[in-house]
CSV table of C-alpha atoms and ligand atoms in Angstrom, one decimal:
chain,number,residue,atom,x,y,z
A,21,MET,CA,233.8,366.1,84.0
A,22,SER,CA,230.7,364.4,85.3
A,23,ALA,CA,229.0,365.2,88.7
A,24,ARG,CA,227.3,361.8,88.8
A,25,GLU,CA,227.6,359.8,92.0
A,26,ILE,CA,228.6,356.3,91.1
A,27,HIS,CA,228.9,353.6,93.7
A,28,VAL,CA,231.2,350.6,93.0
A,29,ILE,CA,231.4,347.8,95.6
A,30,VAL,CA,234.4,345.4,95.5
A,31,VAL,CA,234.0,342.4,97.7
A,32,GLY,CA,237.1,340.3,98.2
A,33,VAL,CA,240.1,342.6,98.2
A,34,SER,CA,243.0,340.5,97.1
A,35,VAL,CA,244.8,340.0,93.8
A,36,ALA,CA,241.8,340.7,91.6
A,37,GLY,CA,240.0,343.2,93.9
A,38,ILE,CA,243.0,345.3,94.5
A,39,LYS,CA,243.7,345.7,90.8
A,40,VAL,CA,240.1,346.7,90.0
A,41,ALA,CA,240.0,349.0,92.9
A,42,LYS,CA,243.3,350.8,92.2
A,43,THR,CA,242.4,351.2,88.5
A,44,LEU,CA,239.0,352.6,89.2
A,45,ALA,CA,240.3,355.0,91.9
A,46,THR,CA,242.9,356.4,89.4
A,47,PHE,CA,240.1,356.7,86.8
A,48,GLY,CA,237.8,358.6,89.2
A,49,LYS,CA,240.6,361.0,90.0
A,50,THR,CA,242.0,361.6,86.5
A,51,GLY,CA,239.2,360.5,84.2
A,52,GLY,CA,236.6,363.2,85.1
A,53,TYR,CA,234.5,361.2,87.6
A,54,PRO,CA,235.3,362.8,91.0
A,55,ASN,CA,232.1,361.3,92.5
A,56,LEU,CA,233.0,357.7,91.7
A,57,ARG,CA,232.9,356.1,95.2
A,58,ILE,CA,234.5,352.7,95.9
A,59,THR,CA,233.6,350.6,98.9
A,60,LEU,CA,235.9,347.7,99.6
A,61,VAL,CA,234.6,344.8,101.6
A,62,ASP,CA,236.6,341.9,103.0
A,63,ARG,CA,236.1,339.5,105.8
A,64,ASN,CA,239.7,340.1,106.7
A,65,ALA,CA,241.1,343.4,107.8
A,66,TYR,CA,244.3,342.6,105.9
A,67,HIS,CA,245.5,341.4,102.6
A,68,TYR,CA,247.7,338.3,102.7
A,69,HIS,CA,250.3,337.9,99.9
A,70,ALA,CA,249.8,334.2,99.8
A,71,LEU,CA,252.4,333.6,97.1
A,72,GLY,CA,255.0,334.0,99.8
A,73,ALA,CA,253.4,331.4,102.2
A,74,PRO,CA,256.0,328.8,101.4
A,75,ARG,CA,258.9,331.0,102.6
A,76,SER,CA,256.8,332.4,105.4
A,77,ILE,CA,256.7,329.0,107.2
A,78,VAL,CA,260.5,328.9,107.4
A,79,ASP,CA,261.3,332.7,107.7
A,80,LYS,CA,259.2,334.5,110.5
A,81,GLU,CA,260.5,338.0,109.6
A,82,PHE,CA,259.5,337.5,105.9
A,83,GLY,CA,256.1,336.1,107.0
A,84,LYS,CA,255.3,339.4,108.8
A,85,LYS,CA,255.8,341.3,105.6
A,86,LEU,CA,253.2,339.4,103.7
A,87,ILE,CA,250.4,341.0,105.7
A,88,PHE,CA,249.1,344.5,104.6
A,89,PRO,CA,246.3,346.5,106.2
A,90,LEU,CA,243.4,347.0,103.8
A,91,SER,CA,242.3,350.2,105.5
A,92,THR,CA,245.1,352.0,103.8
A,93,LEU,CA,244.8,350.6,100.3
A,94,LEU,CA,242.7,353.5,98.9
A,95,THR,CA,242.1,355.8,101.8
A,96,PRO,CA,243.6,358.3,102.4
A,97,HIS,CA,246.4,358.2,99.9
A,98,GLU,CA,244.2,357.8,96.8
A,99,ALA,CA,241.3,360.0,98.1
A,100,ASP,CA,240.8,363.4,99.5
A,101,PRO,CA,241.2,362.7,103.3
A,102,TYR,CA,238.7,365.5,104.1
A,103,SER,CA,236.0,364.1,101.9
A,104,PRO,CA,236.8,360.3,101.6
A,105,LYS,CA,235.4,358.9,98.4
A,106,HIS,CA,236.5,355.4,99.2
A,107,ARG,CA,236.2,353.2,102.2
A,108,PHE,CA,237.0,349.8,103.5
A,109,ILE,CA,234.5,347.8,105.5
A,110,HIS,CA,235.7,344.8,107.4
A,111,ALA,CA,232.8,342.4,107.1
A,112,GLU,CA,231.8,339.2,105.3
A,113,LEU,CA,229.4,339.2,102.3
A,114,THR,CA,226.4,337.1,103.3
A,115,SER,CA,224.0,337.7,100.4
A,116,VAL,CA,223.5,339.6,97.2
A,117,SER,CA,220.3,341.0,95.7
A,118,ALA,CA,219.8,342.8,92.4
A,119,THR,CA,220.7,346.1,94.0
A,120,ASN,CA,222.3,345.5,97.3
A,121,VAL,CA,224.9,343.5,99.2
A,122,ILE,CA,224.1,342.4,102.7
A,123,LEU,CA,227.1,342.1,105.1
A,124,SER,CA,227.7,340.1,108.2
A,125,ASP,CA,227.5,343.2,110.3
A,126,GLY,CA,223.9,343.8,109.1
A,127,GLN,CA,224.5,346.5,106.7
A,128,SER,CA,222.8,346.6,103.3
A,129,LEU,CA,224.7,348.6,100.8
A,130,PRO,CA,223.3,349.6,97.4
A,131,PHE,CA,225.6,349.5,94.4
A,132,ASP,CA,225.6,350.7,90.8
A,133,TYR,CA,228.3,348.2,90.0
A,134,LEU,CA,229.4,345.2,92.0
A,135,VAL,CA,232.7,343.3,91.7
A,136,LEU,CA,232.7,339.8,93.3
A,137,SER,CA,236.4,338.7,93.7
A,138,THR,CA,236.1,336.4,96.8
A,139,GLY,CA,238.6,333.9,95.4
A,140,ALA,CA,239.0,330.4,96.7
A,141,ARG,CA,240.3,329.1,100.1
A,142,ASN,CA,243.5,327.1,100.7
A,143,ARG,CA,244.2,325.1,103.8
A,144,LEU,CA,246.8,326.2,106.3
A,145,PRO,CA,249.7,326.9,106.1
A,146,ALA,CA,249.0,328.1,102.4
A,147,ASN,CA,246.6,330.7,103.9
A,148,LEU,CA,245.6,332.4,107.1
A,149,ARG,CA,242.3,332.1,108.9
A,150,SER,CA,242.4,335.2,111.2
A,151,SER,CA,240.2,338.1,110.7
A,152,THR,CA,242.2,340.9,112.3
A,153,LEU,CA,245.7,342.0,111.4
A,154,ALA,CA,247.2,341.4,114.8
A,155,ASP,CA,245.8,337.9,114.9
A,156,ALA,CA,247.1,337.3,111.4
A,157,GLN,CA,250.6,338.2,112.4
A,158,GLU,CA,250.3,335.8,115.4
A,159,GLU,CA,248.9,333.0,113.3
A,160,ALA,CA,251.8,333.3,110.7
A,161,ALA,CA,254.3,333.3,113.5
A,162,ARG,CA,252.6,330.3,115.1
A,163,MET,CA,252.8,328.3,111.8
A,164,HIS,CA,256.4,329.1,111.5
A,165,ASP,CA,257.1,327.9,115.0
A,166,THR,CA,255.1,324.7,114.4
A,167,VAL,CA,257.2,323.9,111.3
A,168,ALA,CA,260.3,324.7,113.3
A,169,ARG,CA,259.2,322.2,116.1
A,170,ALA,CA,258.1,319.3,113.8
A,171,GLU,CA,260.6,316.6,113.2
A,172,SER,CA,258.8,314.8,110.3
A,173,ILE,CA,256.6,316.6,107.9
A,174,LEU,CA,254.4,315.1,105.2
A,175,VAL,CA,253.3,317.4,102.3
A,176,VAL,CA,250.4,315.9,100.3
A,177,GLY,CA,250.0,317.4,96.8
A,178,GLY,CA,252.6,317.9,94.3
A,179,GLY,CA,251.4,321.0,92.5
A,180,ALA,CA,253.5,324.2,92.5
A,181,VAL,CA,252.5,325.1,96.1
A,182,GLY,CA,253.3,321.6,97.5
A,183,VAL,CA,256.7,321.6,95.7
A,184,GLU,CA,257.5,325.1,97.0
A,185,MET,CA,256.6,324.2,100.6
A,186,ALA,CA,258.5,321.0,100.6
A,187,GLY,CA,261.5,322.7,98.9
A,188,GLU,CA,261.6,325.6,101.5
A,189,ILE,CA,261.3,323.2,104.5
A,190,GLY,CA,264.0,320.9,103.0
A,191,HIS,CA,266.3,323.7,102.4
A,192,ALA,CA,265.8,325.5,105.8
A,193,TYR,CA,265.9,322.3,107.9
A,194,PRO,CA,268.3,319.7,106.5
A,195,ASP,CA,267.8,317.5,109.5
A,196,LYS,CA,264.0,317.1,109.3
A,197,SER,CA,262.4,314.3,107.6
A,198,VAL,CA,260.4,315.9,104.7
A,199,THR,CA,258.2,313.7,102.5
A,200,LEU,CA,256.2,314.9,99.4
A,201,VAL,CA,253.4,312.6,98.2
A,202,HIS,CA,251.6,313.2,94.9
A,203,SER,CA,248.7,311.2,93.4
A,204,GLY,CA,249.7,311.9,89.8
A,205,PRO,CA,252.5,310.4,87.7
A,206,ARG,CA,254.6,313.5,87.8
A,207,LEU,CA,254.9,316.7,89.8
A,208,LEU,CA,253.5,320.1,88.8
A,209,PRO,CA,250.6,320.6,86.3
A,210,LEU,CA,250.6,318.1,83.5
A,211,ASN,CA,250.3,320.8,80.8
A,212,PHE,CA,254.0,321.6,81.4
A,213,LYS,CA,256.8,319.5,80.0
A,214,PRO,CA,257.9,316.2,81.8
A,215,ALA,CA,261.4,317.8,82.1
A,216,ILE,CA,260.1,320.4,84.5
A,217,SER,CA,258.6,317.6,86.7
A,218,GLU,CA,261.8,315.5,86.5
A,219,GLY,CA,263.9,318.7,87.4
A,220,ALA,CA,261.6,319.3,90.4
A,221,VAL,CA,262.2,315.7,91.7
A,222,THR,CA,265.9,316.0,91.3
A,223,LYS,CA,266.1,319.3,93.0
A,224,LEU,CA,263.8,318.3,95.9
A,225,LYS,CA,266.0,315.3,96.5
A,226,LYS,CA,269.0,317.6,96.7
A,227,VAL,CA,267.4,319.5,99.6
A,228,GLY,CA,266.6,316.2,101.3
A,229,VAL,CA,262.9,315.8,100.4
A,230,THR,CA,261.7,312.2,99.7
A,231,VAL,CA,259.2,312.1,96.8
A,232,TYR,CA,256.5,309.5,96.1
A,233,LEU,CA,254.5,309.7,92.9
A,234,ASN,CA,251.3,307.8,91.9
A,235,GLU,CA,250.4,307.6,95.5
A,236,LYS,CA,247.0,308.5,96.8
A,237,ILE,CA,246.8,308.8,100.6
A,238,SER,CA,243.7,308.0,102.5
A,239,ILE,CA,243.0,310.8,104.9
A,240,PRO,CA,240.5,310.5,107.7
A,241,ALA,CA,237.6,312.9,107.2
A,242,ASP,CA,238.1,314.6,110.6
A,243,THR,CA,241.8,315.5,110.0
A,244,PRO,CA,241.7,319.2,110.6
A,245,PHE,CA,245.0,320.3,108.7
A,246,ASP,CA,245.3,323.2,111.1
A,247,CYS,CA,249.1,323.3,111.0
A,248,THR,CA,249.6,321.9,114.5
A,249,ILE,CA,251.8,319.1,115.6
A,250,ARG,CA,249.7,315.9,115.5
A,251,PRO,CA,251.5,312.5,115.2
A,252,LEU,CA,249.7,310.5,112.6
A,253,THR,CA,250.3,307.5,110.4
A,254,LEU,CA,248.5,307.6,107.0
A,255,THR,CA,248.4,304.8,104.5
A,256,GLY,CA,248.8,305.2,100.6
A,257,VAL,CA,247.1,303.0,98.0
A,258,SER,CA,250.5,301.3,97.6
A,259,GLY,CA,250.2,300.0,101.1
A,260,ARG,CA,253.1,302.2,102.2
A,261,GLU,CA,252.7,303.9,105.6
A,262,TYR,CA,253.6,307.6,106.2
A,263,THR,CA,254.3,308.6,109.7
A,264,SER,CA,254.7,312.3,110.4
A,265,ASP,CA,254.1,314.8,113.1
A,266,LEU,CA,253.0,317.6,110.9
A,267,GLN,CA,250.8,317.2,107.8
A,268,ILE,CA,250.4,319.8,105.1
A,269,LEU,CA,247.6,319.2,102.5
A,270,VAL,CA,247.9,321.2,99.4
A,271,THR,CA,245.6,319.4,97.0
A,272,GLY,CA,243.2,322.1,95.9
A,273,THR,CA,241.0,324.9,97.0
A,274,GLN,CA,237.5,325.3,98.3
A,275,LEU,CA,234.9,327.8,97.2
A,276,HIS,CA,232.6,329.5,99.6
A,277,THR,CA,230.0,331.3,97.6
A,278,GLU,CA,226.9,330.6,99.7
A,279,TYR,CA,226.2,334.3,99.6
A,280,MET,CA,224.7,333.7,96.1
A,281,GLU,CA,222.0,331.3,97.3
A,282,SER,CA,219.3,333.9,97.9
A,283,LEU,CA,219.8,335.5,94.5
A,284,GLU,CA,219.7,332.1,92.8
A,285,SER,CA,216.5,331.2,94.5
A,286,ALA,CA,214.9,334.5,93.8
A,287,LEU,CA,215.7,334.0,90.1
A,288,GLY,CA,215.1,330.3,90.0
A,289,THR,CA,218.3,329.7,88.0
A,290,PRO,CA,221.7,328.7,89.1
A,291,LEU,CA,224.5,331.3,89.1
A,292,ARG,CA,227.1,328.8,90.2
A,293,ASP,CA,228.5,325.5,88.9
A,294,ALA,CA,228.5,322.2,91.0
A,295,ARG,CA,231.8,323.3,92.7
A,296,GLY,CA,230.3,326.7,93.7
A,297,ALA,CA,232.3,328.7,91.1
A,298,LEU,CA,230.4,331.8,89.9
A,299,LEU,CA,229.3,331.5,86.3
A,300,VAL,CA,230.7,334.2,84.0
A,301,ASN,CA,230.2,335.2,80.4
A,302,LYS,CA,232.9,336.2,78.0
A,303,TYR,CA,233.0,339.8,79.5
A,304,LEU,CA,233.6,338.3,83.0
A,305,GLN,CA,230.1,339.5,84.0
A,306,LEU,CA,227.9,337.2,86.2
A,307,ASP,CA,226.3,335.0,83.5
A,308,SER,CA,222.7,336.2,83.7
A,309,PRO,CA,221.2,338.9,81.4
A,310,GLN,CA,219.8,340.8,84.4
A,311,PHE,CA,223.2,341.6,86.0
A,312,THR,CA,225.4,343.2,83.5
A,313,ASN,CA,226.6,345.4,86.3
A,314,ILE,CA,228.1,342.5,88.3
A,315,PHE,CA,231.6,341.3,87.4
A,316,VAL,CA,233.5,338.3,88.7
A,317,PRO,CA,237.3,338.2,88.2
A,318,GLY,CA,239.7,335.8,89.7
A,319,ASP,CA,239.6,332.4,91.3
A,320,VAL,CA,235.9,332.6,92.2
A,321,ASN,CA,234.7,332.3,88.6
A,322,ASN,CA,234.2,329.2,86.6
A,323,LEU,CA,237.0,329.7,84.2
A,324,PRO,CA,239.3,326.5,83.8
A,325,ALA,CA,242.0,325.5,86.2
A,326,GLY,CA,244.7,327.2,84.0
A,327,ALA,CA,243.2,330.5,84.9
A,328,LYS,CA,243.5,330.1,88.7
A,329,PHE,CA,246.7,331.9,89.2
A,330,ALA,CA,247.5,335.4,90.5
A,331,LEU,CA,248.8,336.5,87.2
A,332,LYS,CA,245.5,335.5,85.5
A,333,ALA,CA,243.4,337.0,88.3
A,334,ALA,CA,245.2,340.3,87.8
A,335,GLU,CA,244.7,340.2,84.0
A,336,GLN,CA,241.1,339.4,84.4
A,337,ALA,CA,240.7,342.3,86.9
A,338,ALA,CA,242.3,344.7,84.4
A,339,ASN,CA,239.8,343.5,81.8
A,340,VAL,CA,237.0,344.0,84.3
A,341,ALA,CA,238.2,347.5,85.2
A,342,GLN,CA,238.3,348.5,81.5
A,343,ASN,CA,234.7,347.2,81.0
A,344,LEU,CA,233.5,349.0,84.2
A,345,ILE,CA,235.0,352.2,82.9
A,346,ALA,CA,233.4,351.7,79.5
A,347,LEU,CA,230.0,351.3,81.2
A,348,ILE,CA,230.5,354.3,83.5
A,349,LYS,CA,231.4,356.5,80.6
A,350,ALA,CA,228.6,355.4,78.3
A,351,PRO,CA,225.8,357.9,79.5
A,352,GLU,CA,228.1,361.0,79.0
A,353,ALA,CA,229.4,359.6,75.7
A,354,GLY,CA,225.7,359.1,74.6
A,355,LYS,CA,226.4,355.7,73.1
A,356,PRO,CA,226.4,352.1,74.4
A,357,ALA,CA,229.5,350.8,76.0
A,358,VAL,CA,231.7,348.5,73.9
A,359,LEU,CA,232.9,345.8,76.2
A,360,LYS,CA,236.1,343.9,75.8
A,361,PRO,CA,235.9,340.0,76.0
A,362,TRP,CA,238.3,338.1,78.2
A,363,ASP,CA,241.0,336.7,75.9
A,364,GLY,CA,240.6,333.3,77.6
A,365,SER,CA,244.4,332.8,77.9
A,366,LEU,CA,245.6,330.2,80.4
A,367,MET,CA,248.8,330.1,82.3
A,368,ASN,CA,251.6,329.2,80.0
A,369,LEU,CA,254.6,329.7,82.2
A,370,ILE,CA,255.7,328.1,85.5
A,371,LEU,CA,258.4,329.3,87.9
A,372,VAL,CA,258.8,327.3,91.0
A,373,PRO,CA,261.6,327.9,93.5
A,374,ILE,CA,263.0,324.9,95.4
A,375,GLY,CA,264.6,326.3,98.5
A,376,ARG,CA,266.6,329.4,98.3
A,377,ASN,CA,269.0,328.3,95.5
A,378,MET,CA,267.2,326.0,93.1
A,379,GLY,CA,264.1,325.8,90.9
A,380,VAL,CA,262.5,325.1,87.7
A,381,PHE,CA,261.1,327.3,84.9
A,382,GLN,CA,259.2,326.8,81.7
A,383,GLY,CA,258.0,329.7,79.5
A,384,MET,CA,259.2,332.2,76.8
A,385,GLY,CA,260.2,329.1,74.8
A,386,LEU,CA,262.6,327.8,77.5
A,387,THR,CA,262.3,324.5,79.5
A,388,LEU,CA,264.7,324.6,82.4
A,389,GLY,CA,264.2,321.5,84.6
A,390,ASN,CA,267.4,319.8,85.7
A,391,SER,CA,269.3,322.7,84.2
A,392,TRP,CA,271.4,325.1,86.3
A,393,TRP,CA,269.7,328.0,84.4
A,394,GLY,CA,266.4,326.9,86.0
A,395,ASP,CA,268.0,327.7,89.4
A,396,VAL,CA,269.2,331.1,88.2
A,397,MET,CA,265.7,332.0,86.8
A,398,ALA,CA,263.8,330.7,89.9
A,399,ARG,CA,266.2,332.3,92.3
A,400,ASN,CA,266.3,335.8,90.6
A,401,MET,CA,262.8,336.1,89.4
A,402,LYS,CA,260.8,334.6,92.3
A,403,GLY,CA,262.9,332.9,94.9
A,404,LYS,CA,264.3,336.1,96.4
A,405,ASP,CA,261.1,337.4,97.7
A,406,TYR,CA,258.1,335.6,96.0
A,407,PHE,CA,257.1,338.9,94.3
A,408,LEU,CA,256.6,340.7,97.6
A,409,SER,CA,258.4,343.8,96.3
A,410,GLN,CA,255.8,344.1,93.5
A,411,LYS,CA,252.9,343.7,96.0
A,412,GLU,CA,254.3,346.4,98.2
A,413,LYS,CA,253.9,349.0,95.5
A,414,ASP,CA,250.0,348.6,95.9
A,415,PHE,CA,250.2,349.9,99.5
A,416,PRO,CA,251.6,353.0,101.1
A,417,PRO,CA,255.0,352.5,102.7
A,418,ARG,CA,255.0,350.7,106.0
A,419,LYS,CA,255.8,352.6,109.1
A,420,PRO,CA,259.2,351.7,110.4
B,502,FAD,C1,250.7,329.4,98.8
B,502,FAD,C2,250.3,329.9,97.4
B,502,FAD,C3,251.2,330.2,96.4
B,502,FAD,C4,250.8,330.7,95.2
B,502,FAD,N1,251.7,331.0,94.2
B,502,FAD,C5,251.4,331.6,93.1
B,502,FAD,C6,252.3,332.0,92.1
B,502,FAD,O1,253.5,331.8,92.3
B,502,FAD,N2,251.8,332.5,90.9
B,502,FAD,C7,250.5,332.7,90.7
B,502,FAD,O2,250.2,333.2,89.6
B,502,FAD,N3,249.6,332.3,91.5
B,502,FAD,C8,249.9,331.7,92.7
B,502,FAD,N4,249.0,331.3,93.7
B,502,FAD,C9,247.6,331.5,93.3
B,502,FAD,C10,247.1,332.9,93.6
B,502,FAD,O3,247.4,333.3,95.0
B,502,FAD,C11,245.6,333.0,93.4
B,502,FAD,O4,245.3,332.6,92.1
B,502,FAD,C12,245.1,334.4,93.6
B,502,FAD,O5,245.3,334.8,95.0
B,502,FAD,C13,243.6,334.6,93.3
B,502,FAD,O6,243.3,335.9,93.6
B,502,FAD,P1,241.7,336.3,93.9
B,502,FAD,O7,241.8,337.9,94.0
B,502,FAD,O8,240.8,335.8,92.8
B,502,FAD,O9,241.3,335.6,95.2
B,502,FAD,P2,242.0,335.5,96.6
B,502,FAD,O10,243.4,335.8,96.6
B,502,FAD,O11,241.6,334.1,97.1
B,502,FAD,O12,241.2,336.5,97.5
B,502,FAD,C14,239.9,336.4,97.9
B,502,FAD,C15,239.6,337.6,98.9
B,502,FAD,O13,238.2,337.5,99.2
B,502,FAD,C16,237.9,337.6,100.6
B,502,FAD,N5,236.6,336.9,100.8
B,502,FAD,C17,236.3,335.7,100.5
B,502,FAD,N6,235.0,335.4,100.8
B,502,FAD,C18,234.6,336.6,101.2
B,502,FAD,C19,233.2,337.1,101.7
B,502,FAD,N7,232.2,336.2,101.7
B,502,FAD,N8,233.1,338.3,102.1
B,502,FAD,C20,234.2,339.2,102.1
B,502,FAD,N9,235.3,338.8,101.7
B,502,FAD,C21,235.5,337.6,101.2
B,502,FAD,C22,239.2,336.9,101.2
B,502,FAD,O14,239.4,337.3,102.5
B,502,FAD,C23,240.3,337.4,100.2
B,502,FAD,O15,240.8,338.6,100.7
B,502,FAD,C24,249.4,330.8,94.9
B,502,FAD,C25,248.5,330.5,95.9
B,502,FAD,C26,248.9,330.0,97.1
B,502,FAD,C27,247.8,329.7,98.2
């Protein structure tokens, strides 16, 4: 048992942040470090289970369930309520120094260890913009109602999220005109087999979605993509015109890591790549010898695109938690910590529901594109609830 006070700050409490925080909280309680204190910081007062966003836009009740209060993630059910060891602060990280984080509410918090898991931003309706839980509930409901009102919907981007969105809308609203346009030669990431892409096209057509490949659409820079009804005609490189009253753009994410600027200028070296992703070493530490106590799991780091998945964010977070525990235990053990390198594995399976009954799957040696078995796998493994029941286990039971 160690009496040392250890302060860990986790900024960005989503897939990666939740995994690190839960693992460390359990370690503090059962591993002999009762004074391990975890401060969670997020600009949102809630966690949004974004994996379920494609279903949320067609099922309002389901959408409500994707939103979890962060204030109850660790406190009080993980900590002694009379002497809370952990806390949640609803604020945005604005800058980082060698010893402290500065938050939008003006607080400057010292840390022994810092986890930066601020992820990457998706456009609406693949994400929410609200800061409070009540506003998030309203925002999710509003986006659902917008999709319900729209008569013609254009989805731009044929990655997994675009295919899932188009498939859900096509299935739920057979009378709407739904078009999916993709700039590449086939749908879904190109490291998966062509049979998966072909299966996706066939199954999207079955739910009434029109698919165009090799089509780059020119989009006016001021198009807000705020999930509101806005009749618009966009033109593709083919010369074809796409008229719709709702446009959904799912062509990639944006990084917001401006909070690193001051530390970069203090050091005189970049800590981010050209996109804004935080540079990491093989242990997932911020790639700078001065900051072996700062870790960066998840979508915000500069690992390749094949690592930008919830599954990979959670694996990296588990790796980070293990390394943090090794560092925390080192003084009592009287020997240097042995850190575990990230294994570098990229996403090698894909599971994409297309509406409630169909889907494609590749993984575990199986390639299920047009096959009926793809429908069975997608429906049973993901399509029922988009992994919501697994996420619910991280939080205390909801009040009825
Ligand atoms: C619609 C959709 C469907 C998806 N489906 C799948 C899927 O089926 N399978 C899969 O593996 N992956 C899927 N993904 C990808 C997956 O959601 C991400 O890879 C994963 O969420 C990354 O987790 P993260 O913890 O790194 O970051 P994020 O989930 O992006 O979370 C970042 C957190 O940091 C907070 N934050 C950001 N900046 C600040 C700041 N300055 N100060 C304080 N807080 C901040 C945010 O509020 C947020 O809570 C999907 C993504 C989307 C959008």
